[in-house]
PDB file of C-alpha atoms in Angstrom:
ATOM      1  CA  MET A   5     -45.932  -8.804 -20.204  1.00 76.00           C
ATOM      2  CA  TYR A   6     -45.662  -6.010 -17.555  1.00 83.00           C
ATOM      3  CA  ASP A   7     -42.874  -4.170 -16.140  1.00 87.00           C
ATOM      4  CA  PRO A   8     -41.814  -6.758 -13.339  1.00 89.00           C
ATOM      5  CA  THR A   9     -40.768  -3.743 -11.009  1.00 89.00           C
ATOM      6  CA  LEU A  10     -44.401  -2.549 -11.168  1.00 88.00           C
ATOM      7  CA  VAL A  11     -45.867  -5.867 -10.542  1.00 88.00           C
ATOM      8  CA  GLN A  12     -43.571  -6.865  -7.844  1.00 93.00           C
ATOM      9  CA  PRO A  13     -45.748  -5.063  -5.060  1.00 90.00           C
ATOM     10  CA  MET A  14     -48.691  -7.283  -6.338  1.00 91.00           C
ATOM     11  CA  ARG A  15     -46.731 -10.427  -5.802  1.00 93.00           C
ATOM     12  CA  ASP A  16     -45.320  -9.134  -2.393  1.00 93.00           C
ATOM     13  CA  GLU A  17     -49.072  -8.514  -1.288  1.00 93.00           C
ATOM     14  CA  THR A  18     -50.017 -12.110  -1.966  1.00 94.00           C
ATOM     15  CA  VAL A  19     -46.766 -13.465  -0.186  1.00 95.00           C
ATOM     16  CA  ALA A  20     -47.535 -11.201   2.646  1.00 95.00           C
ATOM     17  CA  MET A  21     -50.921 -12.843   3.390  1.00 94.00           C
ATOM     18  CA  GLY A  22     -49.349 -16.335   3.280  1.00 95.00           C
ATOM     19  CA  LEU A  23     -49.863 -17.358  -0.260  1.00 97.00           C
ATOM     20  CA  GLU A  24     -47.311 -19.560  -1.966  1.00 97.00           C
ATOM     21  CA  GLU A  25     -46.390 -18.359  -5.240  1.00 97.00           C
ATOM     22  CA  LEU A  26     -46.128 -20.730  -8.023  1.00 98.00           C
ATOM     23  CA  THR A  27     -43.847 -19.304 -11.043  1.00 97.00           C
ATOM     24  CA  THR A  28     -42.984 -22.230 -13.181  1.00 98.00           C
ATOM     25  CA  VAL A  29     -44.785 -25.439 -14.493  1.00 98.00           C
ATOM     26  CA  ALA A  30     -42.753 -27.576 -12.218  1.00 98.00           C
ATOM     27  CA  GLU A  31     -43.676 -25.708  -9.287  1.00 98.00           C
ATOM     28  CA  VAL A  32     -47.523 -25.824 -10.208  1.00 98.00           C
ATOM     29  CA  ASP A  33     -47.161 -29.826 -10.695  1.00 98.00           C
ATOM     30  CA  ALA A  34     -45.277 -30.314  -7.623  1.00 97.00           C
ATOM     31  CA  VAL A  35     -48.134 -29.118  -5.587  1.00 97.00           C
ATOM     32  CA  LEU A  36     -51.363 -29.693  -7.644  1.00 97.00           C
ATOM     33  CA  ALA A  37     -50.711 -33.232  -9.135  1.00 96.00           C
ATOM     34  CA  ASN A  38     -52.277 -35.866  -6.803  1.00 88.00           C
ATOM     35  CA  HIS A  39     -53.351 -33.007  -4.392  1.00 90.00           C
ATOM     36  CA  SER A  40     -55.470 -34.297  -1.410  1.00 93.00           C
ATOM     37  CA  GLY A  41     -57.284 -31.917   0.989  1.00 96.00           C
ATOM     38  CA  THR A  42     -58.344 -28.462  -0.006  1.00 97.00           C
ATOM     39  CA  ALA A  43     -56.248 -25.611  -1.858  1.00 97.00           C
ATOM     40  CA  LEU A  44     -57.079 -22.382  -3.176  1.00 98.00           C
ATOM     41  CA  VAL A  45     -55.538 -20.942  -6.195  1.00 98.00           C
ATOM     42  CA  LEU A  46     -55.520 -17.269  -6.811  1.00 97.00           C
ATOM     43  CA  VAL A  47     -54.892 -16.293 -10.421  1.00 97.00           C
ATOM     44  CA  ASN A  48     -53.362 -13.053  -9.625  1.00 95.00           C
ATOM     45  CA  SER A  49     -53.692  -9.894 -12.146  1.00 91.00           C
ATOM     46  CA  VAL A  50     -52.365  -6.520 -12.764  1.00 87.00           C
ATOM     47  CA  CYS A  51     -55.882  -5.238 -13.320  1.00 77.00           C
ATOM     48  CA  GLY A  52     -56.731  -2.763 -10.712  1.00 73.00           C
ATOM     49  CA  CYS A  53     -60.458  -2.956 -11.698  1.00 74.00           C
ATOM     50  CA  ALA A  54     -60.675  -6.379 -10.292  1.00 82.00           C
ATOM     51  CA  ALA A  55     -57.359  -7.754  -8.594  1.00 78.00           C
ATOM     52  CA  GLY A  56     -57.353  -4.509  -6.727  1.00 84.00           C
ATOM     53  CA  THR A  57     -60.328  -5.541  -4.779  1.00 91.00           C
ATOM     54  CA  ALA A  58     -59.676  -9.501  -5.144  1.00 94.00           C
ATOM     55  CA  ARG A  59     -56.338  -9.501  -3.150  1.00 95.00           C
ATOM     56  CA  PRO A  60     -57.624  -7.548  -0.199  1.00 95.00           C
ATOM     57  CA  ALA A  61     -60.901  -9.900  -0.220  1.00 96.00           C
ATOM     58  CA  LEU A  62     -58.696 -12.946  -0.084  1.00 97.00           C
ATOM     59  CA  LYS A  63     -56.760 -11.625   2.719  1.00 96.00           C
ATOM     60  CA  GLN A  64     -59.738 -11.099   4.654  1.00 96.00           C
ATOM     61  CA  ALA A  65     -60.967 -14.320   3.789  1.00 97.00           C
ATOM     62  CA  LEU A  66     -57.965 -15.767   5.035  1.00 96.00           C
ATOM     63  CA  SER A  67     -58.548 -14.423   8.558  1.00 95.00           C
ATOM     64  CA  HIS A  68     -61.634 -16.561   8.882  1.00 92.00           C
ATOM     65  CA  GLY A  69     -61.894 -19.280  11.223  1.00 90.00           C
ATOM     66  CA  VAL A  70     -61.918 -22.211   8.304  1.00 95.00           C
ATOM     67  CA  THR A  71     -59.662 -21.745   5.590  1.00 96.00           C
ATOM     68  CA  PRO A  72     -58.078 -24.222   2.905  1.00 97.00           C
ATOM     69  CA  ASP A  73     -55.156 -26.374   3.682  1.00 96.00           C
ATOM     70  CA  LYS A  74     -52.919 -24.658   1.279  1.00 96.00           C
ATOM     71  CA  VAL A  75     -53.252 -21.101  -0.646  1.00 97.00           C
ATOM     72  CA  TYR A  76     -51.476 -20.726  -3.791  1.00 98.00           C
ATOM     73  CA  SER A  77     -51.050 -17.858  -6.631  1.00 97.00           C
ATOM     74  CA  VAL A  78     -50.126 -17.753 -10.229  1.00 97.00           C
ATOM     75  CA  PHE A  79     -49.810 -14.544 -11.933  1.00 96.00           C
ATOM     76  CA  ALA A  80     -51.484 -14.201 -15.315  1.00 95.00           C
ATOM     77  CA  GLY A  81     -49.660 -12.105 -17.918  1.00 92.00           C
ATOM     78  CA  MET A  82     -46.635 -12.680 -15.905  1.00 94.00           C
ATOM     79  CA  ASP A  83     -45.886 -16.263 -15.470  1.00 96.00           C
ATOM     80  CA  THR A  84     -47.702 -17.480 -18.303  1.00 96.00           C
ATOM     81  CA  ASP A  85     -46.790 -21.208 -18.400  1.00 98.00           C
ATOM     82  CA  ALA A  86     -47.374 -21.631 -14.690  1.00 98.00           C
ATOM     83  CA  THR A  87     -50.782 -19.843 -15.042  1.00 98.00           C
ATOM     84  CA  GLN A  88     -51.679 -22.026 -17.966  1.00 97.00           C
ATOM     85  CA  ARG A  89     -50.706 -25.130 -16.071  1.00 98.00           C
ATOM     86  CA  ALA A  90     -52.583 -24.236 -12.997  1.00 98.00           C
ATOM     87  CA  ARG A  91     -55.697 -23.712 -15.293  1.00 98.00           C
ATOM     88  CA  SER A  92     -55.230 -27.164 -16.489  1.00 97.00           C
ATOM     89  CA  TYR A  93     -55.844 -28.509 -13.174  1.00 98.00           C
ATOM     90  CA  PHE A  94     -59.346 -26.576 -13.077  1.00 97.00           C
ATOM     91  CA  GLY A  95     -60.558 -28.679 -15.647  1.00 94.00           C
ATOM     92  CA  GLU A  96     -61.708 -28.082 -19.435  1.00 93.00           C
ATOM     93  CA  ASP A  97     -65.027 -26.515 -18.751  1.00 96.00           C
ATOM     94  CA  PHE A  98     -63.832 -23.468 -16.661  1.00 97.00           C
ATOM     95  CA  GLN A  99     -62.883 -20.708 -18.964  1.00 97.00           C
ATOM     96  CA  PRO A 100     -59.813 -18.725 -18.102  1.00 96.00           C
ATOM     97  CA  SER A 101     -60.222 -15.294 -16.549  1.00 95.00           C
ATOM     98  CA  SER A 102     -58.052 -13.224 -14.423  1.00 94.00           C
ATOM     99  CA  PRO A 103     -58.141 -12.410 -11.480  1.00 95.00           C
ATOM    100  CA  SER A 104     -60.013 -15.591 -10.371  1.00 97.00           C
ATOM    101  CA  MET A 105     -59.778 -18.063  -7.670  1.00 98.00           C
ATOM    102  CA  ALA A 106     -60.327 -21.693  -7.726  1.00 98.00           C
ATOM    103  CA  LEU A 107     -60.828 -23.634  -4.417  1.00 98.00           C
ATOM    104  CA  LEU A 108     -60.130 -27.293  -5.221  1.00 98.00           C
ATOM    105  CA  ARG A 109     -60.886 -30.300  -2.870  1.00 97.00           C
ATOM    106  CA  ASP A 110     -58.877 -33.515  -3.482  1.00 96.00           C
ATOM    107  CA  GLY A 111     -58.341 -32.152  -6.982  1.00 95.00           C
ATOM    108  CA  GLU A 112     -61.673 -31.188  -8.036  1.00 96.00           C
ATOM    109  CA  VAL A 113     -62.834 -27.707  -8.378  1.00 97.00           C
ATOM    110  CA  VAL A 114     -65.497 -27.092  -5.857  1.00 97.00           C
ATOM    111  CA  MET A 115     -65.990 -23.443  -6.136  1.00 97.00           C
ATOM    112  CA  MET A 116     -64.726 -21.059  -8.863  1.00 97.00           C
ATOM    113  CA  LEU A 117     -64.798 -17.292  -8.309  1.00 97.00           C
ATOM    114  CA  HIS A 118     -64.582 -15.791 -12.036  1.00 97.00           C
ATOM    115  CA  ARG A 119     -63.514 -12.461 -12.755  1.00 96.00           C
ATOM    116  CA  HIS A 120     -67.187 -11.440 -13.417  1.00 95.00           C
ATOM    117  CA  MET A 121     -67.870 -12.481  -9.769  1.00 95.00           C
ATOM    118  CA  ILE A 122     -65.248 -10.055  -8.663  1.00 95.00           C
ATOM    119  CA  GLU A 123     -65.615  -6.791 -10.754  1.00 92.00           C
ATOM    120  CA  GLY A 124     -67.275  -3.976  -9.066  1.00 88.00           C
ATOM    121  CA  ARG A 125     -68.070  -5.419  -5.796  1.00 91.00           C
ATOM    122  CA  THR A 126     -66.233  -4.586  -2.441  1.00 93.00           C
ATOM    123  CA  PRO A 127     -63.479  -6.827  -0.757  1.00 95.00           C
ATOM    124  CA  GLU A 128     -66.125  -7.354   2.044  1.00 96.00           C
ATOM    125  CA  GLU A 129     -68.672  -8.836  -0.387  1.00 96.00           C
ATOM    126  CA  ILE A 130     -66.038 -10.967  -2.213  1.00 97.00           C
ATOM    127  CA  SER A 131     -64.794 -12.264   1.047  1.00 97.00           C
ATOM    128  CA  ALA A 132     -68.242 -13.235   2.224  1.00 97.00           C
ATOM    129  CA  ASP A 133     -68.615 -15.460  -0.878  1.00 97.00           C
ATOM    130  CA  LEU A 134     -65.060 -17.076  -0.126  1.00 98.00           C
ATOM    131  CA  THR A 135     -65.746 -17.633   3.502  1.00 97.00           C
ATOM    132  CA  ALA A 136     -69.047 -19.305   2.595  1.00 97.00           C
ATOM    133  CA  ALA A 137     -67.154 -21.944   0.399  1.00 97.00           C
ATOM    134  CA  PHE A 138     -64.766 -22.178   2.856  1.00 97.00           C
ATOM    135  CA  ASP A 139     -67.325 -23.152   5.522  1.00 96.00           C
ATOM    136  CA  LYS A 140     -68.714 -25.600   3.163  1.00 96.00           C
ATOM    137  CA  HIS A 141     -66.011 -27.320   1.720  1.00 97.00           C
ATOM    138  CA  CYS A 142     -62.891 -26.791   4.110  1.00 96.00           C
ATOM    139  CA  GLU A 143     -63.991 -28.103   7.332  1.00 76.00           C
ATOM    140  CA  THR A 144     -61.561 -30.642   8.769  1.00 58.00           C
ATOM    141  CA  THR A 145     -63.191 -34.084   9.358  1.00 47.00           C
ATOM    142  CA  VAL A 146     -61.602 -36.115  12.170  1.00 44.00           C
TER     143      VAL A 146
ATOM    144  CA  MET B  17     -58.600  -1.647  -1.062  1.00 33.00           C
ATOM    145  CA  SER B  18     -55.291  -2.208  -2.852  1.00 38.00           C
ATOM    146  CA  GLY B  19     -53.291   0.887  -3.690  1.00 36.00           C
ATOM    147  CA  HIS B  20     -52.057  -0.909  -6.832  1.00 41.00           C
ATOM    148  CA  VAL B  21     -54.299   0.072  -9.511  1.00 44.00           C
ATOM    149  CA  PHE B  22     -53.099   0.389 -13.129  1.00 46.00           C
ATOM    150  CA  HIS B  23     -55.958   2.255 -14.858  1.00 51.00           C
ATOM    151  CA  PRO B  24     -57.902   4.679 -12.961  1.00 53.00           C
ATOM    152  CA  GLY B  25     -59.977   7.407 -14.988  1.00 58.00           C
ATOM    153  CA  HIS B  26     -61.898   5.349 -17.499  1.00 70.00           C
ATOM    154  CA  HIS B  27     -65.522   4.799 -18.360  1.00 79.00           C
ATOM    155  CA  GLU B  28     -67.644   3.544 -15.210  1.00 83.00           C
ATOM    156  CA  LEU B  29     -67.841   0.311 -16.941  1.00 90.00           C
ATOM    157  CA  HIS B  30     -64.115  -0.185 -17.998  1.00 90.00           C
ATOM    158  CA  GLY B  31     -63.106  -3.652 -16.901  1.00 90.00           C
ATOM    159  CA  ILE B  32     -66.544  -4.797 -16.066  1.00 93.00           C
ATOM    160  CA  THR B  33     -68.040  -7.935 -17.873  1.00 96.00           C
ATOM    161  CA  VAL B  34     -71.242  -6.697 -19.625  1.00 96.00           C
ATOM    162  CA  VAL B  35     -73.965  -8.360 -21.657  1.00 97.00           C
ATOM    163  CA  VAL B  36     -74.545  -5.946 -24.808  1.00 97.00           C
ATOM    164  CA  GLU B  37     -78.061  -6.581 -26.411  1.00 96.00           C
ATOM    165  CA  THR B  38     -78.369  -5.507 -30.000  1.00 96.00           C
ATOM    166  CA  SER B  39     -81.313  -4.958 -32.478  1.00 96.00           C
ATOM    167  CA  GLY B  40     -80.312  -7.927 -34.281  1.00 94.00           C
ATOM    168  CA  ASP B  41     -79.908 -11.721 -33.310  1.00 94.00           C
ATOM    169  CA  THR B  42     -76.705 -11.296 -31.559  1.00 96.00           C
ATOM    170  CA  THR B  43     -75.777 -10.663 -27.858  1.00 97.00           C
ATOM    171  CA  TYR B  44     -72.292 -10.078 -26.739  1.00 98.00           C
ATOM    172  CA  VAL B  45     -70.744 -10.946 -23.396  1.00 98.00           C
ATOM    173  CA  GLY B  46     -67.314  -9.361 -22.735  1.00 97.00           C
ATOM    174  CA  ARG B  47     -65.273  -6.970 -20.710  1.00 95.00           C
ATOM    175  CA  PHE B  48     -66.408  -3.274 -21.428  1.00 95.00           C
ATOM    176  CA  ASP B  49     -63.142  -1.430 -22.788  1.00 94.00           C
ATOM    177  CA  ARG B  50     -64.400   1.952 -23.677  1.00 94.00           C
ATOM    178  CA  GLU B  51     -66.774   3.687 -26.155  1.00 93.00           C
ATOM    179  CA  ASP B  52     -66.774   6.721 -28.563  1.00 92.00           C
ATOM    180  CA  ASP B  53     -69.500   8.093 -30.836  1.00 93.00           C
ATOM    181  CA  GLU B  54     -69.508   5.455 -33.124  1.00 95.00           C
ATOM    182  CA  GLN B  55     -68.546   2.225 -31.381  1.00 95.00           C
ATOM    183  CA  ALA B  56     -68.377   0.210 -27.990  1.00 96.00           C
ATOM    184  CA  TYR B  57     -65.094  -1.518 -27.451  1.00 97.00           C
ATOM    185  CA  LEU B  58     -65.338  -4.904 -25.809  1.00 97.00           C
ATOM    186  CA  LYS B  59     -62.494  -7.444 -24.988  1.00 96.00           C
ATOM    187  CA  ASP B  60     -62.555 -11.232 -24.534  1.00 96.00           C
ATOM    188  CA  VAL B  61     -65.895 -11.377 -25.956  1.00 98.00           C
ATOM    189  CA  GLY B  62     -68.460 -14.395 -26.195  1.00 98.00           C
ATOM    190  CA  VAL B  63     -71.097 -14.496 -28.842  1.00 97.00           C
ATOM    191  CA  HIS B  64     -74.701 -15.632 -28.488  1.00 97.00           C
ATOM    192  CA  GLN B  65     -76.534 -16.183 -31.668  1.00 95.00           C
ATOM    193  CA  ALA B  66     -80.420 -16.409 -31.460  1.00 91.00           C
ATOM    194  CA  GLY B  67     -81.609 -19.616 -33.234  1.00 85.00           C
ATOM    195  CA  SER B  68     -78.640 -21.597 -31.644  1.00 80.00           C
ATOM    196  CA  GLN B  69     -78.426 -22.588 -28.027  1.00 89.00           C
ATOM    197  CA  SER B  70     -80.828 -20.792 -26.072  1.00 94.00           C
ATOM    198  CA  TRP B  71     -79.967 -17.548 -24.279  1.00 95.00           C
ATOM    199  CA  GLU B  72     -81.024 -18.935 -20.907  1.00 94.00           C
ATOM    200  CA  GLU B  73     -78.728 -21.880 -21.128  1.00 95.00           C
ATOM    201  CA  TYR B  74     -75.800 -19.893 -22.702  1.00 96.00           C
ATOM    202  CA  LEU B  75     -76.216 -17.428 -19.832  1.00 96.00           C
ATOM    203  CA  ASP B  76     -76.278 -20.308 -17.081  1.00 95.00           C
ATOM    204  CA  ARG B  77     -73.215 -21.876 -18.540  1.00 96.00           C
ATOM    205  CA  THR B  78     -71.492 -18.329 -18.788  1.00 97.00           C
ATOM    206  CA  MET B  79     -72.253 -17.647 -15.296  1.00 96.00           C
ATOM    207  CA  LEU B  80     -70.993 -21.210 -13.856  1.00 96.00           C
ATOM    208  CA  TYR B  81     -67.897 -21.731 -16.077  1.00 97.00           C
ATOM    209  CA  GLY B  82     -67.170 -17.986 -17.278  1.00 97.00           C
ATOM    210  CA  VAL B  83     -67.054 -16.379 -20.652  1.00 97.00           C
ATOM    211  CA  LYS B  84     -66.047 -18.490 -23.518  1.00 96.00           C
ATOM    212  CA  VAL B  85     -64.114 -16.101 -25.747  1.00 97.00           C
ATOM    213  CA  ASP B  86     -64.998 -15.989 -29.465  1.00 97.00           C
ATOM    214  CA  HIS B  87     -63.177 -12.603 -30.032  1.00 98.00           C
ATOM    215  CA  PRO B  88     -60.276 -11.257 -27.909  1.00 97.00           C
ATOM    216  CA  ASP B  89     -61.290  -7.697 -29.260  1.00 98.00           C
ATOM    217  CA  LEU B  90     -64.464  -6.706 -30.713  1.00 98.00           C
ATOM    218  CA  THR B  91     -66.063  -3.518 -31.594  1.00 98.00           C
ATOM    219  CA  VAL B  92     -69.920  -3.170 -31.748  1.00 97.00           C
ATOM    220  CA  PRO B  93     -71.713  -0.147 -33.532  1.00 97.00           C
ATOM    221  CA  ARG B  94     -73.484   2.098 -31.027  1.00 96.00           C
ATOM    222  CA  ALA B  95     -76.339   2.454 -33.467  1.00 96.00           C
ATOM    223  CA  GLU B  96     -77.016  -1.441 -33.084  1.00 96.00           C
ATOM    224  CA  ILE B  97     -76.752  -1.603 -29.306  1.00 96.00           C
ATOM    225  CA  THR B  98     -80.087  -1.684 -27.336  1.00 96.00           C
ATOM    226  CA  SER B  99     -78.858  -2.260 -23.879  1.00 95.00           C
ATOM    227  CA  VAL B 100     -75.576  -2.657 -21.999  1.00 96.00           C
ATOM    228  CA  ARG B 101     -75.715  -4.349 -18.468  1.00 95.00           C
ATOM    229  CA  LYS B 102     -73.741  -6.000 -16.110  1.00 94.00           C
ATOM    230  CA  LEU B 103     -73.370  -9.899 -16.587  1.00 96.00           C
ATOM    231  CA  THR B 104     -73.858 -10.235 -12.907  1.00 91.00           C
ATOM    232  CA  GLU B 105     -77.036  -8.181 -12.907  1.00 91.00           C
ATOM    233  CA  VAL B 106     -78.415 -10.054 -15.885  1.00 92.00           C
ATOM    234  CA  GLY B 107     -77.358 -13.571 -14.464  1.00 85.00           C
ATOM    235  CA  ARG B 108     -79.328 -12.749 -11.391  1.00 72.00           C
ATOM    236  CA  GLY B 109     -82.380 -12.841 -13.472  1.00 57.00           C
TER     237      GLY B 109
END
């Protein structure tokens, strides 16, 4: 567990970009159980190697014309129960990593951006992967 | 780039998920932490052993589902290491 005062700016960064932070199991269940439509879950992290680009990348992607219906975050290493619960909605096959991002549609993971897909890349490159997934999975049908 | 970075000033591969090939039958996939004259230090490491699942199957599954961690921390003698490459570079084939 890191010093909460050091982590707070990283929490604030996601809230400022419009993510709803989920800090308890109950909060996770309330939004992800029986979820319909699209939702992106950021597994946030203190790791500067990857999270330092993941958050700006997501911020860029969320300015794209097509975005998920809902965008949430859990904080790995800080809110461990909430993070573990969120990962339970990703399915057993997906291995935990942080930071990472899961795009769900009607409760099923349709895109997973693992940590290894974030490391060493620019926010622009990561954002491009995200917006491609948004275009593919998040178009609203009427 | 976010200004909130915890650990600057490390090895260029620090924090990067790498594939460590060895002179033996074992290949490691994990986050590079650091190295010294004797060892490379990895975190959250998956192990592939030749003769079990094929390397191609293991790599494909790792790229899709992430690294299945066999060892939270692992040291590999540098004398046994034949290559260290980023997973994303290896996975692109």
